[in-house]
PDB file of C-alpha atoms and ligand atoms in Angstrom:
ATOM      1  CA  UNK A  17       0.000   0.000   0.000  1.00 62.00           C
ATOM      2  CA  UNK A  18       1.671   3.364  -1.239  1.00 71.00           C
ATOM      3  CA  UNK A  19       1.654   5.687   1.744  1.00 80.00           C
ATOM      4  CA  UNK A  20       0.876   9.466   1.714  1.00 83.00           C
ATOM      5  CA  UNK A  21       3.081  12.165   2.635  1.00 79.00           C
ATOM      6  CA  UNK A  22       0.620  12.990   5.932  1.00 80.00           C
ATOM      7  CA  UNK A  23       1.277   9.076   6.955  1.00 85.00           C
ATOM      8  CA  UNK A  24       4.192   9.432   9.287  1.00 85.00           C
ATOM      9  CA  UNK A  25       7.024   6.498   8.672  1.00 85.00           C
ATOM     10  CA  UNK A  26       6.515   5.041  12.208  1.00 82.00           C
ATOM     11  CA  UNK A  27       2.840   3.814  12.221  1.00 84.00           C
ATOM     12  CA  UNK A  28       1.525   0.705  11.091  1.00 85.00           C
ATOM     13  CA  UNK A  29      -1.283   1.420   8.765  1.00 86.00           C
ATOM     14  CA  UNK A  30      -2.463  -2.115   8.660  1.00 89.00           C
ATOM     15  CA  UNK A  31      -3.961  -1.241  11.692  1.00 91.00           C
ATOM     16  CA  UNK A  32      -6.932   0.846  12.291  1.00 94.00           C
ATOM     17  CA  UNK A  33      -6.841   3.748  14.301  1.00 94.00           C
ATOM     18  CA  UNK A  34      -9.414   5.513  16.878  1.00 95.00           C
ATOM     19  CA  UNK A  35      -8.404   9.393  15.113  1.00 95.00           C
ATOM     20  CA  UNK A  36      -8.767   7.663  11.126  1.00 94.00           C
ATOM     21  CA  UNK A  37     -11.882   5.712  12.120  1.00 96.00           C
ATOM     22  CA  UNK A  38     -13.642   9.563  13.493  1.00 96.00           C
ATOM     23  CA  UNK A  39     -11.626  11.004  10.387  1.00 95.00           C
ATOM     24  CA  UNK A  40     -14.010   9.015   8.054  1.00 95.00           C
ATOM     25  CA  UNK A  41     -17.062   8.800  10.125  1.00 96.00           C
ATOM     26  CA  UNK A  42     -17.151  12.769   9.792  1.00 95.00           C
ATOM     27  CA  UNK A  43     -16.086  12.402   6.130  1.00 94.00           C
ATOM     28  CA  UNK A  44     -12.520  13.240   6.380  1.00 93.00           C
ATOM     29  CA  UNK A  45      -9.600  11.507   3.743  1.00 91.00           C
ATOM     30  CA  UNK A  46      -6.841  10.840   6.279  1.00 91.00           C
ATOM     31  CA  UNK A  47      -7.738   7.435   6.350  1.00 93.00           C
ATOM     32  CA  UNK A  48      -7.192   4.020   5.333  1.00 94.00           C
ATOM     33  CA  UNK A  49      -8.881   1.109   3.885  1.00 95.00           C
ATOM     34  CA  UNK A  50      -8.502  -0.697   7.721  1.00 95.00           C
ATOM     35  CA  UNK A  51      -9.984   2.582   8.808  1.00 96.00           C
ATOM     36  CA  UNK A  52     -13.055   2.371   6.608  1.00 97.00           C
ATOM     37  CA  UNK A  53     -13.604  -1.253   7.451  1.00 97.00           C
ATOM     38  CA  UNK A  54     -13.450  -0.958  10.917  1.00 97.00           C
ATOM     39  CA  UNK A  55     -16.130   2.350  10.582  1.00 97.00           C
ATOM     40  CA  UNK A  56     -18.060   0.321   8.530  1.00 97.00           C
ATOM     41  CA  UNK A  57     -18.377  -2.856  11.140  1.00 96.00           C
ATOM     42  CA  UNK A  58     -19.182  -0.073  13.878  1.00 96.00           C
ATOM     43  CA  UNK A  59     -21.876   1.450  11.799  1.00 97.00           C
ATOM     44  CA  UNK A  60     -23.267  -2.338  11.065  1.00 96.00           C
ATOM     45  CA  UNK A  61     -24.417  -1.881  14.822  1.00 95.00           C
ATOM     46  CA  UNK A  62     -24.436   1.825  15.338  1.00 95.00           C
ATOM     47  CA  UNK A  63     -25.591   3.510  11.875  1.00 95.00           C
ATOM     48  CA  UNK A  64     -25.622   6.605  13.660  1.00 96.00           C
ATOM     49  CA  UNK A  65     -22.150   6.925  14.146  1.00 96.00           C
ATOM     50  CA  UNK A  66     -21.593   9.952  11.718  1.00 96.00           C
ATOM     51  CA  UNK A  67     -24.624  11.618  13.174  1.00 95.00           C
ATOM     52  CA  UNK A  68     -22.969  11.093  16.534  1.00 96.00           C
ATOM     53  CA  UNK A  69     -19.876  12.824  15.704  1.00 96.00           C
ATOM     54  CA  UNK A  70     -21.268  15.863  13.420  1.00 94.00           C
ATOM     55  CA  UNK A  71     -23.541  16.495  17.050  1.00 94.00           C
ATOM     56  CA  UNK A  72     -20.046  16.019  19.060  1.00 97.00           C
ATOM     57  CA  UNK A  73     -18.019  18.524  16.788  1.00 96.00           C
ATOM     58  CA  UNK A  74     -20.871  20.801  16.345  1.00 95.00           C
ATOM     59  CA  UNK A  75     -21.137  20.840  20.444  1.00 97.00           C
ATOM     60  CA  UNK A  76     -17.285  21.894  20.284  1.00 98.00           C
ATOM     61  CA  UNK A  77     -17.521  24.477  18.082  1.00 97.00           C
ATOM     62  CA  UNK A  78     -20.259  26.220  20.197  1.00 97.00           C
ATOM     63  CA  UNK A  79     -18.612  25.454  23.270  1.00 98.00           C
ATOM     64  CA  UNK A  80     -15.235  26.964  22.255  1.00 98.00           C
ATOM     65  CA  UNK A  81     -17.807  30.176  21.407  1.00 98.00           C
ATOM     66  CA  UNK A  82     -18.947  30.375  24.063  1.00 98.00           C
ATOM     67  CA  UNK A  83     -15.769  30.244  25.591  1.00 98.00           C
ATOM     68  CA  UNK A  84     -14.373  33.345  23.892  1.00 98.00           C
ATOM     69  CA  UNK A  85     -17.473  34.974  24.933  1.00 98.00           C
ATOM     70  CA  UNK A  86     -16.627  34.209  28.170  1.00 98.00           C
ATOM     71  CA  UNK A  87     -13.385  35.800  28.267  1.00 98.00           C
ATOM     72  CA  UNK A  88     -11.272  32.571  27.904  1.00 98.00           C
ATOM     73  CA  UNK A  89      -8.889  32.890  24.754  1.00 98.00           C
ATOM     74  CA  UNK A  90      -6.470  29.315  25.686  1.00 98.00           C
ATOM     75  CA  UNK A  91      -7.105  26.482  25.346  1.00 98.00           C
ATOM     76  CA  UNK A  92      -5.978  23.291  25.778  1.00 98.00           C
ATOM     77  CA  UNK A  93      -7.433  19.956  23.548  1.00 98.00           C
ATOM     78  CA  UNK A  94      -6.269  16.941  24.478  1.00 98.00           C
ATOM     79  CA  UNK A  95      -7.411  13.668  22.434  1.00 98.00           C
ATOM     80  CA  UNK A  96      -7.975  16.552  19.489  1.00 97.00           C
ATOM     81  CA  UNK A  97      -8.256  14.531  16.646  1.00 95.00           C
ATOM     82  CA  UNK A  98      -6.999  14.947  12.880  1.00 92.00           C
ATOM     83  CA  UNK A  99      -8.728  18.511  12.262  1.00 71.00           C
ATOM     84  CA  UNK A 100     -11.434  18.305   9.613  1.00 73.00           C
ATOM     85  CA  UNK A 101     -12.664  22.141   9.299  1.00 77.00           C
ATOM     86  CA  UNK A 102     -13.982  24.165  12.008  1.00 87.00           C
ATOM     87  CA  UNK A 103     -10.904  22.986  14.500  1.00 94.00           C
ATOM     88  CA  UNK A 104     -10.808  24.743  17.556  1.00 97.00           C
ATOM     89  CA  UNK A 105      -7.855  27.239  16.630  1.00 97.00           C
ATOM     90  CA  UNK A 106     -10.102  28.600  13.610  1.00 96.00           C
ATOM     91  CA  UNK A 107     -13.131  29.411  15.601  1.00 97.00           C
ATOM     92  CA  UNK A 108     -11.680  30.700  18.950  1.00 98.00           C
ATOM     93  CA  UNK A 109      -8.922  32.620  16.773  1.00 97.00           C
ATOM     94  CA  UNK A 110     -11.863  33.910  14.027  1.00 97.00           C
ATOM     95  CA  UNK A 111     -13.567  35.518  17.296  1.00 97.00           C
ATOM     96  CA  UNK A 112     -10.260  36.014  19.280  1.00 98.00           C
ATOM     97  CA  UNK A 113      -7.448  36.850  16.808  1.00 97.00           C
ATOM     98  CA  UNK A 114      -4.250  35.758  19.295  1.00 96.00           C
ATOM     99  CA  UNK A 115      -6.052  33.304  20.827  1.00 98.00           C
ATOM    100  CA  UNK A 116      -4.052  30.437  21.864  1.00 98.00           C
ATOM    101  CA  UNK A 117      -4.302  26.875  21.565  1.00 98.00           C
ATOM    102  CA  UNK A 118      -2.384  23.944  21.653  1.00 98.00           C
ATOM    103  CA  UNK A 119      -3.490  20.350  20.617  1.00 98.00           C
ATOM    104  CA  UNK A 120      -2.829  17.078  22.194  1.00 98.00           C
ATOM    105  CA  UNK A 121      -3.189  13.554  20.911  1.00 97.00           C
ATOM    106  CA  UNK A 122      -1.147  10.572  20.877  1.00 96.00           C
ATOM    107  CA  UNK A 123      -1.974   9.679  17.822  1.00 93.00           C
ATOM    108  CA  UNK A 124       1.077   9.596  15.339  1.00 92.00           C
ATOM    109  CA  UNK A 125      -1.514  10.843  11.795  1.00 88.00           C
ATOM    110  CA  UNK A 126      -3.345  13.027  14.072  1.00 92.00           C
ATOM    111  CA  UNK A 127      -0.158  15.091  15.238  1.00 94.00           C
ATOM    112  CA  UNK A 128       1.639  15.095  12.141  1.00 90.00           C
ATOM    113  CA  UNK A 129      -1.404  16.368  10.275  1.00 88.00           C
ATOM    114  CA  UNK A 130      -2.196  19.531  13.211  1.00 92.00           C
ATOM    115  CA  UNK A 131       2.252  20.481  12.412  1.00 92.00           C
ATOM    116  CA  UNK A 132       0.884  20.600   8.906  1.00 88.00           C
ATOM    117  CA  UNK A 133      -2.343  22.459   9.755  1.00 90.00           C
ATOM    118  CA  UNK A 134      -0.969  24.398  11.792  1.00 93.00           C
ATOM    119  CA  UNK A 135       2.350  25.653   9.876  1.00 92.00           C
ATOM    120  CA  UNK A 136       2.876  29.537  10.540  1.00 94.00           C
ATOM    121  CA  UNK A 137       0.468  29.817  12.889  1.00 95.00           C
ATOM    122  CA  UNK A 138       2.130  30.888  16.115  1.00 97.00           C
ATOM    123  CA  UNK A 139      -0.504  30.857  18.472  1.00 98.00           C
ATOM    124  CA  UNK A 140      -1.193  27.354  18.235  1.00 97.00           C
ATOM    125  CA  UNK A 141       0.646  24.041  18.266  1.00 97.00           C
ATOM    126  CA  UNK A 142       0.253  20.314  18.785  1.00 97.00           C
ATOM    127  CA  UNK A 143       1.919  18.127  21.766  1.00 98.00           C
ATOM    128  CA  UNK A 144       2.099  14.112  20.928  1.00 98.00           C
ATOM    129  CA  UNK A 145       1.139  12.514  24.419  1.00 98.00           C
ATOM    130  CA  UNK A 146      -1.146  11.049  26.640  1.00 98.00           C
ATOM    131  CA  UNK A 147      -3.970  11.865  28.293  1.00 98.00           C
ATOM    132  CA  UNK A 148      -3.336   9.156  30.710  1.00 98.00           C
ATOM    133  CA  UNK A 149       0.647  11.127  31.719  1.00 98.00           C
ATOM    134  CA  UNK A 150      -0.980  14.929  32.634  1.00 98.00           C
ATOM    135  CA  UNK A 151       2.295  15.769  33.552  1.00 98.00           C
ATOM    136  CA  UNK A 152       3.929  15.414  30.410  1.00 98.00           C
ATOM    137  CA  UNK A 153       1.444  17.354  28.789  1.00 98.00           C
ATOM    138  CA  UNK A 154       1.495  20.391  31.610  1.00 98.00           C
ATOM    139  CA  UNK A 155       5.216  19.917  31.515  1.00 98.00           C
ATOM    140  CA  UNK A 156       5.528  20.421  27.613  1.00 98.00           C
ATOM    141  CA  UNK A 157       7.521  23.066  25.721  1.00 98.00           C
ATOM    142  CA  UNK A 158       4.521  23.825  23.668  1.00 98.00           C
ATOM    143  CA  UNK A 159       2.144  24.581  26.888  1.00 98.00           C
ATOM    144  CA  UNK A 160       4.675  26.724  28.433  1.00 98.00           C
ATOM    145  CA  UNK A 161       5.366  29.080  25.257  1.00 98.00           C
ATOM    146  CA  UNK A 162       1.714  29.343  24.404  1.00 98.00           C
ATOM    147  CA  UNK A 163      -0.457  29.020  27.339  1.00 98.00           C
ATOM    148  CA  UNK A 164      -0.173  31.284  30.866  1.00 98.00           C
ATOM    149  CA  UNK A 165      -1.378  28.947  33.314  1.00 98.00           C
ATOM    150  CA  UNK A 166      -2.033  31.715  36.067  1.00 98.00           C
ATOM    151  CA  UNK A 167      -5.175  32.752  33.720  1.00 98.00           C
ATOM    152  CA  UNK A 168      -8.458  30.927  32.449  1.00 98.00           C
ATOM    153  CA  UNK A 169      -8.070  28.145  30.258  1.00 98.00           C
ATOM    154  CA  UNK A 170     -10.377  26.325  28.227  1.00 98.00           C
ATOM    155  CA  UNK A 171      -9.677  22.593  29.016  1.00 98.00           C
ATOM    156  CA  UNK A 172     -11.614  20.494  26.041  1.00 98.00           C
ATOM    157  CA  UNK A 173     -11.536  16.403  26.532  1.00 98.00           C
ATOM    158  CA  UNK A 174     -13.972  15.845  23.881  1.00 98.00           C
ATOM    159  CA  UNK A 175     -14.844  12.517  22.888  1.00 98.00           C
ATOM    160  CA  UNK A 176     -11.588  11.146  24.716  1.00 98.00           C
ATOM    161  CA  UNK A 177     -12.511  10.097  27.781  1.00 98.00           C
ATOM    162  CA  UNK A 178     -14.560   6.775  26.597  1.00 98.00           C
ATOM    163  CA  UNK A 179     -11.292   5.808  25.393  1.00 97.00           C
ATOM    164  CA  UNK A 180      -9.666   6.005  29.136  1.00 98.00           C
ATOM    165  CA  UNK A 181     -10.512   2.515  31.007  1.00 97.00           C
ATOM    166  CA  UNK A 182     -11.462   2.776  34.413  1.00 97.00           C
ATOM    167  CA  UNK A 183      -7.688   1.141  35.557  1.00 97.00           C
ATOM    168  CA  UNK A 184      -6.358   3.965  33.742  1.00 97.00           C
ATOM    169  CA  UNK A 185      -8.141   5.810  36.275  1.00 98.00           C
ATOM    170  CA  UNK A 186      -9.669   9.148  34.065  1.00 98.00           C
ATOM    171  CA  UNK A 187     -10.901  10.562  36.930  1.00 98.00           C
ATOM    172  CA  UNK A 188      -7.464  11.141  38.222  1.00 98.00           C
ATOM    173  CA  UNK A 189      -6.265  12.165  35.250  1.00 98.00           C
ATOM    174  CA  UNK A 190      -8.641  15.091  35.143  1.00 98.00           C
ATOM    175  CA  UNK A 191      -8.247  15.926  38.867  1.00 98.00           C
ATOM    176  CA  UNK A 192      -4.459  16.803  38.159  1.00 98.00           C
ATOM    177  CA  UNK A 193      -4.941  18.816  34.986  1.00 98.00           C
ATOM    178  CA  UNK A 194      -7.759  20.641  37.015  1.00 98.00           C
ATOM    179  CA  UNK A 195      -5.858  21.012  39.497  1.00 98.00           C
ATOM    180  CA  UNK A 196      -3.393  23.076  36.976  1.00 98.00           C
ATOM    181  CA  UNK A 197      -5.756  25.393  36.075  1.00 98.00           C
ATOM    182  CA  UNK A 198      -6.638  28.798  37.153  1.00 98.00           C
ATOM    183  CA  UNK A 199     -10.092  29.379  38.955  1.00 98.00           C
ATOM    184  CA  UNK A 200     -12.490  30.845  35.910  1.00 98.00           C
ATOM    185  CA  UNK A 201     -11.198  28.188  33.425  1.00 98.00           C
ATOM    186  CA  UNK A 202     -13.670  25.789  31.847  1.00 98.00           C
ATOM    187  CA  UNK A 203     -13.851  22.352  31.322  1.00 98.00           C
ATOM    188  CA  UNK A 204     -15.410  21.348  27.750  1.00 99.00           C
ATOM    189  CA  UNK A 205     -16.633  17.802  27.694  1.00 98.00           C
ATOM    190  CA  UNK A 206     -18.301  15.301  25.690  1.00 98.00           C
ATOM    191  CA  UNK A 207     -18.466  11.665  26.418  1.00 98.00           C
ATOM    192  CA  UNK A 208     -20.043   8.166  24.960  1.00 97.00           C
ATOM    193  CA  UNK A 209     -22.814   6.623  26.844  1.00 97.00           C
ATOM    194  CA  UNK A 210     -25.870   3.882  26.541  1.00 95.00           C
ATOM    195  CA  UNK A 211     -28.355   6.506  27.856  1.00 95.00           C
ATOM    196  CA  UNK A 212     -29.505   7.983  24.973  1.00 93.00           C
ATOM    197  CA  UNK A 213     -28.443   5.314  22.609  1.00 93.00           C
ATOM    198  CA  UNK A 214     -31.722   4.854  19.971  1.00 93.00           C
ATOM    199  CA  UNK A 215     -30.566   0.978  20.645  1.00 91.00           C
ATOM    200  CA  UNK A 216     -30.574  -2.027  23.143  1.00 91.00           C
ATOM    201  CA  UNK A 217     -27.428  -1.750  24.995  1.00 89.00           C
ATOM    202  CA  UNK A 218     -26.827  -5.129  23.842  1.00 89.00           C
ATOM    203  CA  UNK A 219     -27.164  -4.045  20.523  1.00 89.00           C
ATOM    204  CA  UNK A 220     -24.514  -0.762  20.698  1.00 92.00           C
ATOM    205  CA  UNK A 221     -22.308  -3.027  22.062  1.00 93.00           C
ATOM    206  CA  UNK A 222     -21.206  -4.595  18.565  1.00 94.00           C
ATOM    207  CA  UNK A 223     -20.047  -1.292  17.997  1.00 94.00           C
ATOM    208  CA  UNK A 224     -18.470  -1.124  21.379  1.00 95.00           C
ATOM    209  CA  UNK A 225     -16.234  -4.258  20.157  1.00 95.00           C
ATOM    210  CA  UNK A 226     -15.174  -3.718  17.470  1.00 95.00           C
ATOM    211  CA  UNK A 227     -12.871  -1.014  19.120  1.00 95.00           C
ATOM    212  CA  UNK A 228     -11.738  -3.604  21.965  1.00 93.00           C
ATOM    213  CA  UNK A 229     -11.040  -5.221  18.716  1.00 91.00           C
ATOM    214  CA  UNK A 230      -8.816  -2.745  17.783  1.00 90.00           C
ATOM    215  CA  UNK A 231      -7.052  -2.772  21.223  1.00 88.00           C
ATOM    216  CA  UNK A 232      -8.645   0.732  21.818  1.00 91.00           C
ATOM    217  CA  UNK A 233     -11.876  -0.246  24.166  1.00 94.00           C
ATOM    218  CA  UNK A 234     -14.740   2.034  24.742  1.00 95.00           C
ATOM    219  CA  UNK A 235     -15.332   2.752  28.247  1.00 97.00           C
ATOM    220  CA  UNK A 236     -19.507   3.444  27.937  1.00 97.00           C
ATOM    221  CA  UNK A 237     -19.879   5.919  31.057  1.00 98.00           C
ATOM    222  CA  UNK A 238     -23.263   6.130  33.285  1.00 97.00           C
ATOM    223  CA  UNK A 239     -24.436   9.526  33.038  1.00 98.00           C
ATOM    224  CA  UNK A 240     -23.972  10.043  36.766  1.00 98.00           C
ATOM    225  CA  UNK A 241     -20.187   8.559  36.082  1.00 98.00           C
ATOM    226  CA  UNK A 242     -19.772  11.434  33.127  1.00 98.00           C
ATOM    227  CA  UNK A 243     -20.593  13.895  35.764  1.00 98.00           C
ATOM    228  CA  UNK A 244     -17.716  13.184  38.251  1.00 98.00           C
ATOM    229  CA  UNK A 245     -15.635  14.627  35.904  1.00 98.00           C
ATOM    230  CA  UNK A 246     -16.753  18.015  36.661  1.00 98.00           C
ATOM    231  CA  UNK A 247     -15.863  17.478  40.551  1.00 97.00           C
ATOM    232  CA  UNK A 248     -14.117  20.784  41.529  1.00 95.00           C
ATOM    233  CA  UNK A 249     -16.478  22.730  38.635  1.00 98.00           C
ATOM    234  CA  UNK A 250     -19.805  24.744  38.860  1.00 98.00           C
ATOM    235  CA  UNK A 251     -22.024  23.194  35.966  1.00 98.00           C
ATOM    236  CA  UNK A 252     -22.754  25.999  33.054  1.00 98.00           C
ATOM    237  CA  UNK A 253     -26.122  26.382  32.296  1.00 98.00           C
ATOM    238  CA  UNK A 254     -27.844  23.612  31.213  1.00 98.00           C
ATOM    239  CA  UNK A 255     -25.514  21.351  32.583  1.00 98.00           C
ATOM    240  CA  UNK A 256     -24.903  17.458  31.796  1.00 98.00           C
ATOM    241  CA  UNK A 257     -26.924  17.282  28.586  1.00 98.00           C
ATOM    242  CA  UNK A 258     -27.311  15.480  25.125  1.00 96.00           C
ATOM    243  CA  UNK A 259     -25.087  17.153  22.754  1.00 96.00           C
ATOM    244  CA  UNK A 260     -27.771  19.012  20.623  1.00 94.00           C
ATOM    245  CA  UNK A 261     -29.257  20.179  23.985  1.00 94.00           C
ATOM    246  CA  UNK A 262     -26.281  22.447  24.992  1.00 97.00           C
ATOM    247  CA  UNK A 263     -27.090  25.790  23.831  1.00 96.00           C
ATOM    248  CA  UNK A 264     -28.478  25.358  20.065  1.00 94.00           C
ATOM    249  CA  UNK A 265     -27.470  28.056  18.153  1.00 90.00           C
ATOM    250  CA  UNK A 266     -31.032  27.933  16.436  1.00 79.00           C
ATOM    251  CA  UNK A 267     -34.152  26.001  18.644  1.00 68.00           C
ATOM    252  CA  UNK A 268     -33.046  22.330  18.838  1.00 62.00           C
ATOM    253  CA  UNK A 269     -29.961  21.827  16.700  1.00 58.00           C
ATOM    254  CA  UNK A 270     -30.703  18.140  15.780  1.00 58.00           C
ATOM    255  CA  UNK A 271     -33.652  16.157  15.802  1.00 77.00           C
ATOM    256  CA  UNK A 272     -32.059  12.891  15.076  1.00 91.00           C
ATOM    257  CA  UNK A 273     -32.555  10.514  17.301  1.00 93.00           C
ATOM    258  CA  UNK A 274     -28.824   9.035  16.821  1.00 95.00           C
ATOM    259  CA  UNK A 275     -27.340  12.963  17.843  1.00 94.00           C
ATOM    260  CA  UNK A 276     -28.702  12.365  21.349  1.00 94.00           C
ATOM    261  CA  UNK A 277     -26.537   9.466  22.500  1.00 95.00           C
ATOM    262  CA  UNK A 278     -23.874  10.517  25.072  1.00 95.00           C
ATOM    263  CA  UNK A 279     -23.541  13.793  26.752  1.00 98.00           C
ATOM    264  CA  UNK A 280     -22.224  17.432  26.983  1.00 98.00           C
ATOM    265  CA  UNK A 281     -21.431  19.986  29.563  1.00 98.00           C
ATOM    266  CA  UNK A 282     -19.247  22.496  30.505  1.00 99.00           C
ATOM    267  CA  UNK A 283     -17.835  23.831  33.856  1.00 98.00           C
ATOM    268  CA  UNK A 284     -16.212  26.324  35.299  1.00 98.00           C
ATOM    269  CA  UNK A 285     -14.087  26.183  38.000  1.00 96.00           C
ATOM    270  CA  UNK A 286     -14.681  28.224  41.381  1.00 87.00           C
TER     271      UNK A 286
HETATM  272  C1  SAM B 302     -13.110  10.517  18.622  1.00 92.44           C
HETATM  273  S1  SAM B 302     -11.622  11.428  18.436  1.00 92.44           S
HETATM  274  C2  SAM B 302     -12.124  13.045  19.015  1.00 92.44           C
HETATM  275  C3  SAM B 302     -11.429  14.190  18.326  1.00 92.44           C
HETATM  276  C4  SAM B 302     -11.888  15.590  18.756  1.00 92.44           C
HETATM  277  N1  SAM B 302     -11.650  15.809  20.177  1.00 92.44           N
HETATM  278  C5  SAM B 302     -13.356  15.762  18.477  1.00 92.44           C
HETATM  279  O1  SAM B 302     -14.160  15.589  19.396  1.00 92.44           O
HETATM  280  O2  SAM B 302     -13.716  16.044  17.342  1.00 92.44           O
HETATM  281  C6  SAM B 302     -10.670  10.841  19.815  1.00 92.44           C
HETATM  282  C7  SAM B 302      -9.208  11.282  19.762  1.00 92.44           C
HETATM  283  O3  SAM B 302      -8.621  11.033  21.034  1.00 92.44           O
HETATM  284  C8  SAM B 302      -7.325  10.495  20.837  1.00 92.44           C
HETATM  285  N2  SAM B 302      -6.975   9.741  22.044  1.00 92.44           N
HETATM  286  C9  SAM B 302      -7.526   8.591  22.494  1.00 92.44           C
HETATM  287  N3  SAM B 302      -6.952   8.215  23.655  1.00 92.44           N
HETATM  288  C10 SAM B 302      -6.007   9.156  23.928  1.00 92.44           C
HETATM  289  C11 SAM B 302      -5.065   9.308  24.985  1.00 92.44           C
HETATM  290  N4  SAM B 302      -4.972   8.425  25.981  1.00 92.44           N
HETATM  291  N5  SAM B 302      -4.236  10.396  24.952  1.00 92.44           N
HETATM  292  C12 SAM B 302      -4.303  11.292  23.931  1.00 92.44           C
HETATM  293  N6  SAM B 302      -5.189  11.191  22.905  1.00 92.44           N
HETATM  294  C13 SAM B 302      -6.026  10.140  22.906  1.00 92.44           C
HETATM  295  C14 SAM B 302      -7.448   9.652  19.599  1.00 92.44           C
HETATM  296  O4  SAM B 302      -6.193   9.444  18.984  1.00 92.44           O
HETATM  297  C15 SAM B 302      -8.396  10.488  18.762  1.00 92.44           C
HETATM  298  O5  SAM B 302      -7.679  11.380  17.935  1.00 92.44           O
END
């Protein structure tokens, strides 16, 4: 298989990835023919899968508006994905020119394709690591040139946390970047669930195994569970919600059934 210049030398592309899998479910091309099969066995059980993600990015974009609004021009995305249009840098910088952000994945296609993104721009930049090490990601050269921890930051796990098993402990995880942050920042949060699901949990879990498959397990999350993130933040207005349900730009954003699996919220810490 002949592989493109955005497919960095170290990765194994006959093996499907969690960032190329999203990349195609939302209609991107970095993506291979693994990729695309291992969307298309999720979607056997889950058709709503591209639904699911539109409502997840569309969330983000409001969120990181909101943001801005707010006062809150950094931010830091970790698990942020291979950018497909409206990435967080163009909307907080369109509304904040010198708005800084810096990305966060360890995913080898999704970090090599934010340096190419983000060539020239120098208020944003990309860290490879781990949700799962907060340190290393606090600690990095990129957070310490762009963001000043002693203001509000905008932290945004979105759609990450699912892939966090319990024995990684998340929760932890979060407490120590939280515990990072200065008071006024926000946390930005979306996260896979059952409740919601237009499906027998039985059902959704086809879907759910196909990424164990892919030795990158889903972690469905209670929506009681979700909330325990935000321990240590006051709720935004309307809280822990389905996606389309936090603050539609226009009456209810999304009808579809499918876009109101899982759940949204922001907070803001004291
Ligand atoms: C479903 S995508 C979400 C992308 C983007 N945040 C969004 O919502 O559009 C999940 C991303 O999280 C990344 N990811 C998963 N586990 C991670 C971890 N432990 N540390 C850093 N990134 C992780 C994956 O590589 C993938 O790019």
């Amino acid at each position: 298989m002949e592989r493109p210049a955005w497919a960095p030398r170290s990765i194994d592309i006959s093996v499907p990835s969690v960032s190329r899998i999203y990349d195609h479910y939302l209609g991107g091309s970095h993506n291979f023919e693994v990729d695309r099969e291992a969307a298309r066995k999720a979607m056997e059980f889950m058709p709503g899968l591209p639904k699911i993600s539109q409502a997840n990015r569309a969330f983000m974009r409001r969120a990181v508006r909101y943001a801005v609004g707010e006062g809150v021009d950094q931010f830091l995305d970790i698990g942020s994905g291979i950018p497909t249009f409206g990435n967080v840098h163009e909307v907080a910088q369109a509304m904040s020119p010198g708005a800084r952000v810096v990305y966060v994945d360890h995913d080898p296609v999704a970090v090599a394709h934010s340096e190419a993104v983000l060539a020239g721009n120098d208020d944003a930049d990309v860290v490879a690591a781990d949700l799962r090490k907060p340190r290393e990601i606090l600690s990095s050269p990129q957070v310490s040139r762009l963001l000043d921890l002693d203001r509000p930051v905008a932290l945004l796990l979105v759609a990450v946390l699912h892939f966090v098993e319990d024995a990684d402990d998340p929760f932890a995880a979060v407490a120590e970047l939280t515990a990072a942050l200065a008071p006024g920042s926000l946390l930005v949060l979306t996260h896979a669930s059952y409740e919601g699901i237009p499906l027998p949990p039985e059902r959704a879990g086809g879907a759910v195994d196909v990424y164990k498959d892919i030795r990158n397990p889903l972690t469905m999350r209670s929506r009681d569970e979700i909330a325990r993130f935000f321990e240590g933040y006051d709720m935004v207005e309307p809280g822990l919600v389905p996606m389309p349900h936090w603050r539609p730009d226009t009456g209810p954003e999304d009808e579809d059934p499918w876009a109101l699996s899982g759940f949204a919220g922001v907070g803001r810490t004291a």
